[in-house]
Amino acid sequence: DADVTQTPRNRITKTGKRIMLECSQTKGHDRMYWYRQDPGLGLRLIYYSFDVKDINKGEISDGYSVSRQAQAKFSLSLESAIPNQTALYFCATSDPRTGGSGELFFGEGSRLTVL
Amino acid sequence: GNSVTQMEGPVTLSEEAFLTINCTYTATGYPSLFWYVQYPGEGLQLLLKATKADDKGSNKGFEATYRKETTSFHLEKGSVQVSDSAVYFCALSSSGTASKLTFGTGTRLQVTL
């Protein structure tokens, strides 16, 4: 089983719908992240959380919200989806105790299409 | 701010050819540098890293040397295989950004027989 699990893996929805992408991890890491991948733009950070009570905006947080329900769970929500939020979304984790310099462990991605 | 620039792809090579994927960066302080690889249908995984100037990261036959004087971290492999076909991302993490990576746009490598 994957250490970082994302659900759903694929989702097609319509403009204006609320969507939640979920991430759970078994690595025991405190730090969790949501990234968005777009062709030609690489990965961009949406939100990150260093523990259950710590939530921070990334570079492209507008239109998104997150919830850290537990150390192992970090959800990304789109309150009212729009077509330009069509992308591949990745959850990632890290442990600052190992190397301390940014090795991330990624889930397999959630492909979201907004029509 | 931090930024990473990678050569655009796709890069198409024959098996056993030499690979170079260029990466340059802009960052304050002394960043750590990474190469991540994304195989089809999968998430990214760390390929190699270097945390200070002149360090060489290596893994699976791939190498990259942290060149502070040229702000570069080019990825090389002497003899690529079909199984190396993937998208490669250069990334950096600078001091004070606590594991928030800045990624390049990715370079797709296609290796043919």
mmCIF file with all atom_site columns, C-alpha atoms in Angstrom:
data_model
loop_
_atom_site.group_PDB
_atom_site.id
_atom_site.type_symbol
_atom_site.label_atom_id
_atom_site.label_alt_id
_atom_site.label_comp_id
_atom_site.label_asym_id
_atom_site.label_entity_id
_atom_site.label_seq_id
_atom_site.pdbx_PDB_ins_code
_atom_site.Cartn_x
_atom_site.Cartn_y
_atom_site.Cartn_z
_atom_site.occupancy
_atom_site.B_iso_or_equiv
_atom_site.pdbx_formal_charge
_atom_site.auth_seq_id
_atom_site.auth_comp_id
_atom_site.auth_asym_id
_atom_site.auth_atom_id
_atom_site.pdbx_PDB_model_num
ATOM 1   C CA . ASP A 1 1   ? 0.000   0.000  0.000   1.00 0.00 ? 1   ASP A CA 1
ATOM 2   C CA . ALA A 1 2   ? 1.116   3.527  -0.738  1.00 0.00 ? 2   ALA A CA 1
ATOM 3   C CA . ASP A 1 3   ? 2.489   5.606  2.136   1.00 0.00 ? 3   ASP A CA 1
ATOM 4   C CA . VAL A 1 4   ? 0.640   8.682  0.881   1.00 0.00 ? 4   VAL A CA 1
ATOM 5   C CA . THR A 1 5   ? -2.844  7.955  -0.428  1.00 0.00 ? 5   THR A CA 1
ATOM 6   C CA . GLN A 1 6   ? -5.025  10.386 -2.329  1.00 0.00 ? 6   GLN A CA 1
ATOM 7   C CA . THR A 1 7   ? -8.732  10.055 -3.079  1.00 0.00 ? 7   THR A CA 1
ATOM 8   C CA . PRO A 1 8   ? -10.297 10.318 -5.533  1.00 0.00 ? 8   PRO A CA 1
ATOM 9   C CA . ARG A 1 9   ? -7.703  9.579  -8.200  1.00 0.00 ? 9   ARG A CA 1
ATOM 10  C CA . ASN A 1 10  ? -9.883  11.050 -10.924 1.00 0.00 ? 10  ASN A CA 1
ATOM 11  C CA . ARG A 1 11  ? -12.859 13.357 -10.716 1.00 0.00 ? 11  ARG A CA 1
ATOM 12  C CA . ILE A 1 12  ? -14.930 15.198 -13.280 1.00 0.00 ? 12  ILE A CA 1
ATOM 13  C CA . THR A 1 13  ? -17.225 17.913 -11.983 1.00 0.00 ? 13  THR A CA 1
ATOM 14  C CA . LYS A 1 14  ? -19.110 20.983 -13.114 1.00 0.00 ? 14  LYS A CA 1
ATOM 15  C CA . THR A 1 15  ? -18.492 24.653 -12.547 1.00 0.00 ? 15  THR A CA 1
ATOM 16  C CA . GLY A 1 16  ? -19.798 25.813 -9.181  1.00 0.00 ? 16  GLY A CA 1
ATOM 17  C CA . LYS A 1 17  ? -19.696 22.433 -7.457  1.00 0.00 ? 17  LYS A CA 1
ATOM 18  C CA . ARG A 1 18  ? -17.904 21.862 -4.172  1.00 0.00 ? 18  ARG A CA 1
ATOM 19  C CA . ILE A 1 19  ? -15.102 19.337 -4.359  1.00 0.00 ? 19  ILE A CA 1
ATOM 20  C CA . MET A 1 20  ? -12.950 17.774 -1.658  1.00 0.00 ? 20  MET A CA 1
ATOM 21  C CA . LEU A 1 21  ? -9.704  15.953 -2.304  1.00 0.00 ? 21  LEU A CA 1
ATOM 22  C CA . GLU A 1 22  ? -8.454  13.832 0.537   1.00 0.00 ? 22  GLU A CA 1
ATOM 23  C CA . CYS A 1 23  ? -4.989  12.780 1.555   1.00 0.00 ? 23  CYS A CA 1
ATOM 24  C CA . SER A 1 24  ? -3.913  10.324 4.206   1.00 0.00 ? 24  SER A CA 1
ATOM 25  C CA . GLN A 1 25  ? -0.424  9.166  5.114   1.00 0.00 ? 25  GLN A CA 1
ATOM 26  C CA . THR A 1 26  ? 1.121   6.359  7.092   1.00 0.00 ? 26  THR A CA 1
ATOM 27  C CA . LYS A 1 27  ? 4.629   7.810  7.237   1.00 0.00 ? 27  LYS A CA 1
ATOM 28  C CA . GLY A 1 28  ? 4.083   9.533  10.576  1.00 0.00 ? 28  GLY A CA 1
ATOM 29  C CA . HIS A 1 29  ? 5.229   12.861 9.171   1.00 0.00 ? 29  HIS A CA 1
ATOM 30  C CA . ASP A 1 30  ? 4.092   16.118 10.724  1.00 0.00 ? 30  ASP A CA 1
ATOM 31  C CA . ARG A 1 31  ? 4.359   18.203 7.561   1.00 0.00 ? 31  ARG A CA 1
ATOM 32  C CA . MET A 1 32  ? 1.870   17.919 4.733   1.00 0.00 ? 32  MET A CA 1
ATOM 33  C CA . TYR A 1 33  ? 1.436   19.852 1.506   1.00 0.00 ? 33  TYR A CA 1
ATOM 34  C CA . TRP A 1 34  ? -0.908  20.303 -1.419  1.00 0.00 ? 34  TRP A CA 1
ATOM 35  C CA . TYR A 1 35  ? 0.587   21.061 -4.818  1.00 0.00 ? 35  TYR A CA 1
ATOM 36  C CA . ARG A 1 36  ? -1.006  21.647 -8.172  1.00 0.00 ? 36  ARG A CA 1
ATOM 37  C CA . GLN A 1 37  ? 0.641   20.526 -11.425 1.00 0.00 ? 37  GLN A CA 1
ATOM 38  C CA . ASP A 1 38  ? -0.135  22.183 -14.730 1.00 0.00 ? 38  ASP A CA 1
ATOM 39  C CA . PRO A 1 39  ? 1.583   21.491 -18.055 1.00 0.00 ? 39  PRO A CA 1
ATOM 40  C CA . GLY A 1 40  ? 4.450   23.920 -18.603 1.00 0.00 ? 40  GLY A CA 1
ATOM 41  C CA . LEU A 1 41  ? 4.143   25.353 -15.100 1.00 0.00 ? 41  LEU A CA 1
ATOM 42  C CA . GLY A 1 42  ? 5.581   22.594 -12.974 1.00 0.00 ? 42  GLY A CA 1
ATOM 43  C CA . LEU A 1 43  ? 4.281   22.224 -9.414  1.00 0.00 ? 43  LEU A CA 1
ATOM 44  C CA . ARG A 1 44  ? 2.949   25.119 -7.407  1.00 0.00 ? 44  ARG A CA 1
ATOM 45  C CA . LEU A 1 45  ? 2.263   25.096 -3.680  1.00 0.00 ? 45  LEU A CA 1
ATOM 46  C CA . ILE A 1 46  ? -1.357  25.658 -2.638  1.00 0.00 ? 46  ILE A CA 1
ATOM 47  C CA . TYR A 1 47  ? -1.305  25.104 1.139   1.00 0.00 ? 47  TYR A CA 1
ATOM 48  C CA . TYR A 1 48  ? 0.945   23.509 3.688   1.00 0.00 ? 48  TYR A CA 1
ATOM 49  C CA . SER A 1 49  ? 0.654   22.399 7.288   1.00 0.00 ? 49  SER A CA 1
ATOM 50  C CA . PHE A 1 50  ? 3.447   21.758 9.753   1.00 0.00 ? 50  PHE A CA 1
ATOM 51  C CA . ASP A 1 51  ? 1.181   20.225 12.362  1.00 0.00 ? 51  ASP A CA 1
ATOM 52  C CA . VAL A 1 52  ? -2.516  19.872 13.146  1.00 0.00 ? 52  VAL A CA 1
ATOM 53  C CA . LYS A 1 53  ? -2.822  23.433 14.422  1.00 0.00 ? 53  LYS A CA 1
ATOM 54  C CA . ASP A 1 54  ? -0.629  25.044 11.794  1.00 0.00 ? 54  ASP A CA 1
ATOM 55  C CA . ILE A 1 55  ? -2.033  25.866 8.339   1.00 0.00 ? 55  ILE A CA 1
ATOM 56  C CA . ASN A 1 56  ? -0.316  28.173 5.877   1.00 0.00 ? 56  ASN A CA 1
ATOM 57  C CA . LYS A 1 57  ? -1.095  29.552 2.457   1.00 0.00 ? 57  LYS A CA 1
ATOM 58  C CA . GLY A 1 58  ? 1.165   28.754 -0.433  1.00 0.00 ? 58  GLY A CA 1
ATOM 59  C CA . GLU A 1 59  ? 1.689   30.738 -3.596  1.00 0.00 ? 59  GLU A CA 1
ATOM 60  C CA . ILE A 1 60  ? -1.710  29.967 -5.182  1.00 0.00 ? 60  ILE A CA 1
ATOM 61  C CA . SER A 1 61  ? -4.223  29.542 -2.332  1.00 0.00 ? 61  SER A CA 1
ATOM 62  C CA . ASP A 1 62  ? -7.052  31.661 -3.769  1.00 0.00 ? 62  ASP A CA 1
ATOM 63  C CA . GLY A 1 63  ? -10.127 29.532 -4.436  1.00 0.00 ? 63  GLY A CA 1
ATOM 64  C CA . TYR A 1 64  ? -8.945  26.719 -2.178  1.00 0.00 ? 64  TYR A CA 1
ATOM 65  C CA . SER A 1 65  ? -9.243  25.821 1.500   1.00 0.00 ? 65  SER A CA 1
ATOM 66  C CA . VAL A 1 66  ? -7.780  23.012 3.572   1.00 0.00 ? 66  VAL A CA 1
ATOM 67  C CA . SER A 1 67  ? -8.458  21.064 6.717   1.00 0.00 ? 67  SER A CA 1
ATOM 68  C CA . ARG A 1 68  ? -5.939  19.133 8.800   1.00 0.00 ? 68  ARG A CA 1
ATOM 69  C CA . GLN A 1 69  ? -8.190  16.664 10.580  1.00 0.00 ? 69  GLN A CA 1
ATOM 70  C CA . ALA A 1 70  ? -5.370  14.710 12.181  1.00 0.00 ? 70  ALA A CA 1
ATOM 71  C CA . GLN A 1 71  ? -1.643  14.275 11.812  1.00 0.00 ? 71  GLN A CA 1
ATOM 72  C CA . ALA A 1 72  ? -2.297  11.740 9.084   1.00 0.00 ? 72  ALA A CA 1
ATOM 73  C CA . LYS A 1 73  ? -5.048  13.539 7.164   1.00 0.00 ? 73  LYS A CA 1
ATOM 74  C CA . PHE A 1 74  ? -5.016  16.719 5.109   1.00 0.00 ? 74  PHE A CA 1
ATOM 75  C CA . SER A 1 75  ? -7.929  17.628 2.818   1.00 0.00 ? 75  SER A CA 1
ATOM 76  C CA . LEU A 1 76  ? -8.129  20.188 0.048   1.00 0.00 ? 76  LEU A CA 1
ATOM 77  C CA . SER A 1 77  ? -11.467 21.783 -0.834  1.00 0.00 ? 77  SER A CA 1
ATOM 78  C CA . LEU A 1 78  ? -12.651 23.784 -3.779  1.00 0.00 ? 78  LEU A CA 1
ATOM 79  C CA . GLU A 1 79  ? -15.756 25.580 -2.535  1.00 0.00 ? 79  GLU A CA 1
ATOM 80  C CA . SER A 1 80  ? -16.985 26.528 -5.985  1.00 0.00 ? 80  SER A CA 1
ATOM 81  C CA . ALA A 1 81  ? -14.958 24.873 -8.716  1.00 0.00 ? 81  ALA A CA 1
ATOM 82  C CA . ILE A 1 82  ? -14.072 26.745 -11.896 1.00 0.00 ? 82  ILE A CA 1
ATOM 83  C CA . PRO A 1 83  ? -12.580 25.429 -15.144 1.00 0.00 ? 83  PRO A CA 1
ATOM 84  C CA . ASN A 1 84  ? -9.120  26.899 -14.563 1.00 0.00 ? 84  ASN A CA 1
ATOM 85  C CA . GLN A 1 85  ? -8.825  24.680 -11.503 1.00 0.00 ? 85  GLN A CA 1
ATOM 86  C CA . THR A 1 86  ? -8.613  21.720 -13.845 1.00 0.00 ? 86  THR A CA 1
ATOM 87  C CA . ALA A 1 87  ? -5.229  20.216 -12.963 1.00 0.00 ? 87  ALA A CA 1
ATOM 88  C CA . LEU A 1 88  ? -3.379  17.337 -11.365 1.00 0.00 ? 88  LEU A CA 1
ATOM 89  C CA . TYR A 1 89  ? -3.221  17.749 -7.596  1.00 0.00 ? 89  TYR A CA 1
ATOM 90  C CA . PHE A 1 90  ? -0.565  16.187 -5.405  1.00 0.00 ? 90  PHE A CA 1
ATOM 91  C CA . CYS A 1 91  ? -0.396  15.705 -1.681  1.00 0.00 ? 91  CYS A CA 1
ATOM 92  C CA . ALA A 1 92  ? 3.047   15.379 -0.137  1.00 0.00 ? 92  ALA A CA 1
ATOM 93  C CA . THR A 1 93  ? 4.600   14.880 3.280   1.00 0.00 ? 93  THR A CA 1
ATOM 94  C CA . SER A 1 94  ? 7.970   15.575 4.835   1.00 0.00 ? 94  SER A CA 1
ATOM 95  C CA . ASP A 1 95  ? 9.782   14.951 8.062   1.00 0.00 ? 95  ASP A CA 1
ATOM 96  C CA . PRO A 1 96  ? 12.143  17.741 9.137   1.00 0.00 ? 96  PRO A CA 1
ATOM 97  C CA . ARG A 1 97  ? 14.086  15.326 11.302  1.00 0.00 ? 97  ARG A CA 1
ATOM 98  C CA . THR A 1 98  ? 15.482  13.446 8.299   1.00 0.00 ? 98  THR A CA 1
ATOM 99  C CA . GLY A 1 99  ? 17.945  15.630 6.482   1.00 0.00 ? 99  GLY A CA 1
ATOM 100 C CA . GLY A 1 100 ? 15.951  18.732 7.232   1.00 0.00 ? 100 GLY A CA 1
ATOM 101 C CA . SER A 1 101 ? 16.280  20.114 3.746   1.00 0.00 ? 101 SER A CA 1
ATOM 102 C CA . GLY A 1 102 ? 13.127  19.297 1.934   1.00 0.00 ? 102 GLY A CA 1
ATOM 103 C CA . GLU A 1 103 ? 12.730  15.727 0.771   1.00 0.00 ? 103 GLU A CA 1
ATOM 104 C CA . LEU A 1 104 ? 9.045   15.341 -0.008  1.00 0.00 ? 104 LEU A CA 1
ATOM 105 C CA . PHE A 1 105 ? 7.068   12.119 -0.341  1.00 0.00 ? 105 PHE A CA 1
ATOM 106 C CA . PHE A 1 106 ? 4.269   12.383 -2.881  1.00 0.00 ? 106 PHE A CA 1
ATOM 107 C CA . GLY A 1 107 ? 0.973   10.659 -3.392  1.00 0.00 ? 107 GLY A CA 1
ATOM 108 C CA . GLU A 1 108 ? -0.008  9.406  -6.828  1.00 0.00 ? 108 GLU A CA 1
ATOM 109 C CA . GLY A 1 109 ? -2.082  12.449 -7.640  1.00 0.00 ? 109 GLY A CA 1
ATOM 110 C CA . SER A 1 110 ? -5.732  13.378 -8.099  1.00 0.00 ? 110 SER A CA 1
ATOM 111 C CA . ARG A 1 111 ? -6.744  14.463 -11.560 1.00 0.00 ? 111 ARG A CA 1
ATOM 112 C CA . LEU A 1 112 ? -9.573  16.998 -11.422 1.00 0.00 ? 112 LEU A CA 1
ATOM 113 C CA . THR A 1 113 ? -11.492 18.189 -14.442 1.00 0.00 ? 113 THR A CA 1
ATOM 114 C CA . VAL A 1 114 ? -13.932 21.069 -14.069 1.00 0.00 ? 114 VAL A CA 1
ATOM 115 C CA . LEU A 1 115 ? -16.357 21.444 -16.966 1.00 0.00 ? 115 LEU A CA 1
ATOM 116 C CA . GLY B 2 1   ? 12.204  35.319 -4.790  1.00 0.00 ? 1   GLY B CA 1
ATOM 117 C CA . ASN B 2 2   ? 13.320  31.801 -5.550  1.00 0.00 ? 2   ASN B CA 1
ATOM 118 C CA . SER B 2 3   ? 13.062  30.396 -9.033  1.00 0.00 ? 3   SER B CA 1
ATOM 119 C CA . VAL B 2 4   ? 14.219  27.372 -11.006 1.00 0.00 ? 4   VAL B CA 1
ATOM 120 C CA . THR B 2 5   ? 14.714  27.286 -14.762 1.00 0.00 ? 5   THR B CA 1
ATOM 121 C CA . GLN B 2 6   ? 14.936  24.018 -16.654 1.00 0.00 ? 6   GLN B CA 1
ATOM 122 C CA . MET B 2 7   ? 15.556  23.273 -20.274 1.00 0.00 ? 7   MET B CA 1
ATOM 123 C CA . GLU B 2 8   ? 12.354  22.661 -22.143 1.00 0.00 ? 8   GLU B CA 1
ATOM 124 C CA . GLY B 2 9   ? 11.477  19.259 -23.427 1.00 0.00 ? 9   GLY B CA 1
ATOM 125 C CA . PRO B 2 10  ? 10.653  16.899 -24.652 1.00 0.00 ? 10  PRO B CA 1
ATOM 126 C CA . VAL B 2 11  ? 14.089  15.369 -24.917 1.00 0.00 ? 11  VAL B CA 1
ATOM 127 C CA . THR B 2 12  ? 14.211  12.292 -27.112 1.00 0.00 ? 12  THR B CA 1
ATOM 128 C CA . LEU B 2 13  ? 17.248  10.022 -26.967 1.00 0.00 ? 13  LEU B CA 1
ATOM 129 C CA . SER B 2 14  ? 18.195  6.596  -28.174 1.00 0.00 ? 14  SER B CA 1
ATOM 130 C CA . GLU B 2 15  ? 19.008  3.975  -25.574 1.00 0.00 ? 15  GLU B CA 1
ATOM 131 C CA . GLU B 2 16  ? 22.598  4.214  -24.295 1.00 0.00 ? 16  GLU B CA 1
ATOM 132 C CA . ALA B 2 17  ? 22.888  7.879  -25.264 1.00 0.00 ? 17  ALA B CA 1
ATOM 133 C CA . PHE B 2 18  ? 24.306  10.495 -22.890 1.00 0.00 ? 18  PHE B CA 1
ATOM 134 C CA . LEU B 2 19  ? 21.782  12.667 -21.086 1.00 0.00 ? 19  LEU B CA 1
ATOM 135 C CA . THR B 2 20  ? 22.071  16.224 -19.848 1.00 0.00 ? 20  THR B CA 1
ATOM 136 C CA . ILE B 2 21  ? 19.134  18.200 -18.537 1.00 0.00 ? 21  ILE B CA 1
ATOM 137 C CA . ASN B 2 22  ? 20.081  21.753 -17.635 1.00 0.00 ? 22  ASN B CA 1
ATOM 138 C CA . CYS B 2 23  ? 18.869  23.454 -14.469 1.00 0.00 ? 23  CYS B CA 1
ATOM 139 C CA . THR B 2 24  ? 19.743  26.893 -13.152 1.00 0.00 ? 24  THR B CA 1
ATOM 140 C CA . TYR B 2 25  ? 18.370  28.616 -10.109 1.00 0.00 ? 25  TYR B CA 1
ATOM 141 C CA . THR B 2 26  ? 17.921  31.927 -8.341  1.00 0.00 ? 26  THR B CA 1
ATOM 142 C CA . ALA B 2 27  ? 17.755  31.925 -4.568  1.00 0.00 ? 27  ALA B CA 1
ATOM 143 C CA . THR B 2 28  ? 18.807  33.846 -1.518  1.00 0.00 ? 28  THR B CA 1
ATOM 144 C CA . GLY B 2 29  ? 21.216  32.272 0.900   1.00 0.00 ? 29  GLY B CA 1
ATOM 145 C CA . TYR B 2 30  ? 22.409  28.723 0.412   1.00 0.00 ? 30  TYR B CA 1
ATOM 146 C CA . PRO B 2 31  ? 19.694  26.530 -1.036  1.00 0.00 ? 31  PRO B CA 1
ATOM 147 C CA . SER B 2 32  ? 19.507  22.768 -1.149  1.00 0.00 ? 32  SER B CA 1
ATOM 148 C CA . LEU B 2 33  ? 18.969  21.403 -4.635  1.00 0.00 ? 33  LEU B CA 1
ATOM 149 C CA . PHE B 2 34  ? 16.997  18.400 -5.794  1.00 0.00 ? 34  PHE B CA 1
ATOM 150 C CA . TRP B 2 35  ? 16.055  16.366 -8.811  1.00 0.00 ? 35  TRP B CA 1
ATOM 151 C CA . TYR B 2 36  ? 12.701  14.624 -8.674  1.00 0.00 ? 36  TYR B CA 1
ATOM 152 C CA . VAL B 2 37  ? 11.432  12.109 -11.225 1.00 0.00 ? 37  VAL B CA 1
ATOM 153 C CA . GLN B 2 38  ? 7.830   11.405 -12.190 1.00 0.00 ? 38  GLN B CA 1
ATOM 154 C CA . TYR B 2 39  ? 7.152   8.141  -13.991 1.00 0.00 ? 39  TYR B CA 1
ATOM 155 C CA . PRO B 2 40  ? 3.919   7.873  -15.999 1.00 0.00 ? 40  PRO B CA 1
ATOM 156 C CA . GLY B 2 41  ? 0.852   7.753  -13.771 1.00 0.00 ? 41  GLY B CA 1
ATOM 157 C CA . GLU B 2 42  ? 2.823   8.193  -10.578 1.00 0.00 ? 42  GLU B CA 1
ATOM 158 C CA . GLY B 2 43  ? 3.693   10.909 -8.104  1.00 0.00 ? 43  GLY B CA 1
ATOM 159 C CA . LEU B 2 44  ? 7.081   12.521 -7.913  1.00 0.00 ? 44  LEU B CA 1
ATOM 160 C CA . GLN B 2 45  ? 9.914   10.790 -6.136  1.00 0.00 ? 45  GLN B CA 1
ATOM 161 C CA . LEU B 2 46  ? 13.274  12.092 -5.084  1.00 0.00 ? 46  LEU B CA 1
ATOM 162 C CA . LEU B 2 47  ? 16.067  11.093 -7.441  1.00 0.00 ? 47  LEU B CA 1
ATOM 163 C CA . LEU B 2 48  ? 19.012  12.879 -5.865  1.00 0.00 ? 48  LEU B CA 1
ATOM 164 C CA . LYS B 2 49  ? 19.936  15.930 -3.865  1.00 0.00 ? 49  LYS B CA 1
ATOM 165 C CA . ALA B 2 50  ? 22.833  18.156 -2.855  1.00 0.00 ? 50  ALA B CA 1
ATOM 166 C CA . THR B 2 51  ? 22.852  20.453 0.133   1.00 0.00 ? 51  THR B CA 1
ATOM 167 C CA . LYS B 2 52  ? 25.964  22.569 -0.327  1.00 0.00 ? 52  LYS B CA 1
ATOM 168 C CA . ALA B 2 53  ? 28.238  23.934 -2.994  1.00 0.00 ? 53  ALA B CA 1
ATOM 169 C CA . ASP B 2 54  ? 30.366  21.387 -4.888  1.00 0.00 ? 54  ASP B CA 1
ATOM 170 C CA . ASP B 2 55  ? 28.375  18.448 -3.517  1.00 0.00 ? 55  ASP B CA 1
ATOM 171 C CA . LYS B 2 56  ? 27.515  15.781 -6.052  1.00 0.00 ? 56  LYS B CA 1
ATOM 172 C CA . GLY B 2 57  ? 24.252  13.943 -5.729  1.00 0.00 ? 57  GLY B CA 1
ATOM 173 C CA . SER B 2 58  ? 23.969  10.550 -7.391  1.00 0.00 ? 58  SER B CA 1
ATOM 174 C CA . ASN B 2 59  ? 21.458  7.739  -7.710  1.00 0.00 ? 59  ASN B CA 1
ATOM 175 C CA . LYS B 2 60  ? 20.582  5.070  -10.288 1.00 0.00 ? 60  LYS B CA 1
ATOM 176 C CA . GLY B 2 61  ? 23.408  6.235  -12.567 1.00 0.00 ? 61  GLY B CA 1
ATOM 177 C CA . PHE B 2 62  ? 22.243  9.839  -12.522 1.00 0.00 ? 62  PHE B CA 1
ATOM 178 C CA . GLU B 2 63  ? 24.488  12.596 -11.202 1.00 0.00 ? 63  GLU B CA 1
ATOM 179 C CA . ALA B 2 64  ? 24.253  16.320 -10.568 1.00 0.00 ? 64  ALA B CA 1
ATOM 180 C CA . THR B 2 65  ? 26.817  18.713 -9.090  1.00 0.00 ? 65  THR B CA 1
ATOM 181 C CA . TYR B 2 66  ? 25.872  21.794 -7.104  1.00 0.00 ? 66  TYR B CA 1
ATOM 182 C CA . ARG B 2 67  ? 27.701  24.667 -8.833  1.00 0.00 ? 67  ARG B CA 1
ATOM 183 C CA . LYS B 2 68  ? 27.301  27.834 -6.826  1.00 0.00 ? 68  LYS B CA 1
ATOM 184 C CA . GLU B 2 69  ? 29.456  29.935 -9.161  1.00 0.00 ? 69  GLU B CA 1
ATOM 185 C CA . THR B 2 70  ? 27.147  29.220 -12.091 1.00 0.00 ? 70  THR B CA 1
ATOM 186 C CA . THR B 2 71  ? 23.977  28.677 -9.988  1.00 0.00 ? 71  THR B CA 1
ATOM 187 C CA . SER B 2 72  ? 23.440  25.378 -11.757 1.00 0.00 ? 72  SER B CA 1
ATOM 188 C CA . PHE B 2 73  ? 22.527  21.778 -10.956 1.00 0.00 ? 73  PHE B CA 1
ATOM 189 C CA . HIS B 2 74  ? 22.538  19.949 -14.278 1.00 0.00 ? 74  HIS B CA 1
ATOM 190 C CA . LEU B 2 75  ? 21.363  16.338 -14.368 1.00 0.00 ? 75  LEU B CA 1
ATOM 191 C CA . GLU B 2 76  ? 23.516  13.825 -16.261 1.00 0.00 ? 76  GLU B CA 1
ATOM 192 C CA . LYS B 2 77  ? 23.516  10.138 -17.041 1.00 0.00 ? 77  LYS B CA 1
ATOM 193 C CA . GLY B 2 78  ? 26.092  8.389  -19.139 1.00 0.00 ? 78  GLY B CA 1
ATOM 194 C CA . SER B 2 79  ? 23.846  5.777  -20.734 1.00 0.00 ? 79  SER B CA 1
ATOM 195 C CA . VAL B 2 80  ? 20.076  6.094  -20.600 1.00 0.00 ? 80  VAL B CA 1
ATOM 196 C CA . GLN B 2 81  ? 17.634  3.223  -20.729 1.00 0.00 ? 81  GLN B CA 1
ATOM 197 C CA . VAL B 2 82  ? 14.056  3.006  -21.945 1.00 0.00 ? 82  VAL B CA 1
ATOM 198 C CA . SER B 2 83  ? 13.004  2.709  -18.307 1.00 0.00 ? 83  SER B CA 1
ATOM 199 C CA . ASP B 2 84  ? 14.388  6.215  -17.667 1.00 0.00 ? 84  ASP B CA 1
ATOM 200 C CA . SER B 2 85  ? 11.556  7.709  -19.716 1.00 0.00 ? 85  SER B CA 1
ATOM 201 C CA . ALA B 2 86  ? 9.833   10.096 -17.324 1.00 0.00 ? 86  ALA B CA 1
ATOM 202 C CA . VAL B 2 87  ? 9.462   13.751 -16.417 1.00 0.00 ? 87  VAL B CA 1
ATOM 203 C CA . TYR B 2 88  ? 12.348  15.229 -14.438 1.00 0.00 ? 88  TYR B CA 1
ATOM 204 C CA . PHE B 2 89  ? 11.924  18.215 -12.111 1.00 0.00 ? 89  PHE B CA 1
ATOM 205 C CA . CYS B 2 90  ? 14.666  20.361 -10.674 1.00 0.00 ? 90  CYS B CA 1
ATOM 206 C CA . ALA B 2 91  ? 13.783  21.969 -7.346  1.00 0.00 ? 91  ALA B CA 1
ATOM 207 C CA . LEU B 2 92  ? 15.265  24.014 -4.546  1.00 0.00 ? 92  LEU B CA 1
ATOM 208 C CA . SER B 2 93  ? 14.657  24.573 -0.894  1.00 0.00 ? 93  SER B CA 1
ATOM 209 C CA . SER B 2 94  ? 16.262  27.630 0.573   1.00 0.00 ? 94  SER B CA 1
ATOM 210 C CA . SER B 2 95  ? 17.089  28.230 4.193   1.00 0.00 ? 95  SER B CA 1
ATOM 211 C CA . GLY B 2 96  ? 14.101  29.579 6.038   1.00 0.00 ? 96  GLY B CA 1
ATOM 212 C CA . THR B 2 97  ? 11.514  28.049 3.733   1.00 0.00 ? 97  THR B CA 1
ATOM 213 C CA . ALA B 2 98  ? 11.358  24.864 5.747   1.00 0.00 ? 98  ALA B CA 1
ATOM 214 C CA . SER B 2 99  ? 10.787  22.208 3.109   1.00 0.00 ? 99  SER B CA 1
ATOM 215 C CA . LYS B 2 100 ? 8.698   24.387 0.813   1.00 0.00 ? 100 LYS B CA 1
ATOM 216 C CA . LEU B 2 101 ? 10.178  23.446 -2.509  1.00 0.00 ? 101 LEU B CA 1
ATOM 217 C CA . THR B 2 102 ? 10.269  25.637 -5.582  1.00 0.00 ? 102 THR B CA 1
ATOM 218 C CA . PHE B 2 103 ? 10.027  23.476 -8.693  1.00 0.00 ? 103 PHE B CA 1
ATOM 219 C CA . GLY B 2 104 ? 11.062  23.967 -12.262 1.00 0.00 ? 104 GLY B CA 1
ATOM 220 C CA . THR B 2 105 ? 8.595   23.319 -15.047 1.00 0.00 ? 105 THR B CA 1
ATOM 221 C CA . GLY B 2 106 ? 9.802   19.765 -15.671 1.00 0.00 ? 106 GLY B CA 1
ATOM 222 C CA . THR B 2 107 ? 11.554  18.155 -18.642 1.00 0.00 ? 107 THR B CA 1
ATOM 223 C CA . ARG B 2 108 ? 10.034  15.142 -20.330 1.00 0.00 ? 108 ARG B CA 1
ATOM 224 C CA . LEU B 2 109 ? 12.567  12.492 -21.399 1.00 0.00 ? 109 LEU B CA 1
ATOM 225 C CA . GLN B 2 110 ? 11.640  9.866  -23.949 1.00 0.00 ? 110 GLN B CA 1
ATOM 226 C CA . VAL B 2 111 ? 14.149  7.083  -24.565 1.00 0.00 ? 111 VAL B CA 1
ATOM 227 C CA . THR B 2 112 ? 13.703  4.872  -27.603 1.00 0.00 ? 112 THR B CA 1
ATOM 228 C CA . LEU B 2 113 ? 15.275  1.591  -28.625 1.00 0.00 ? 113 LEU B CA 1
#
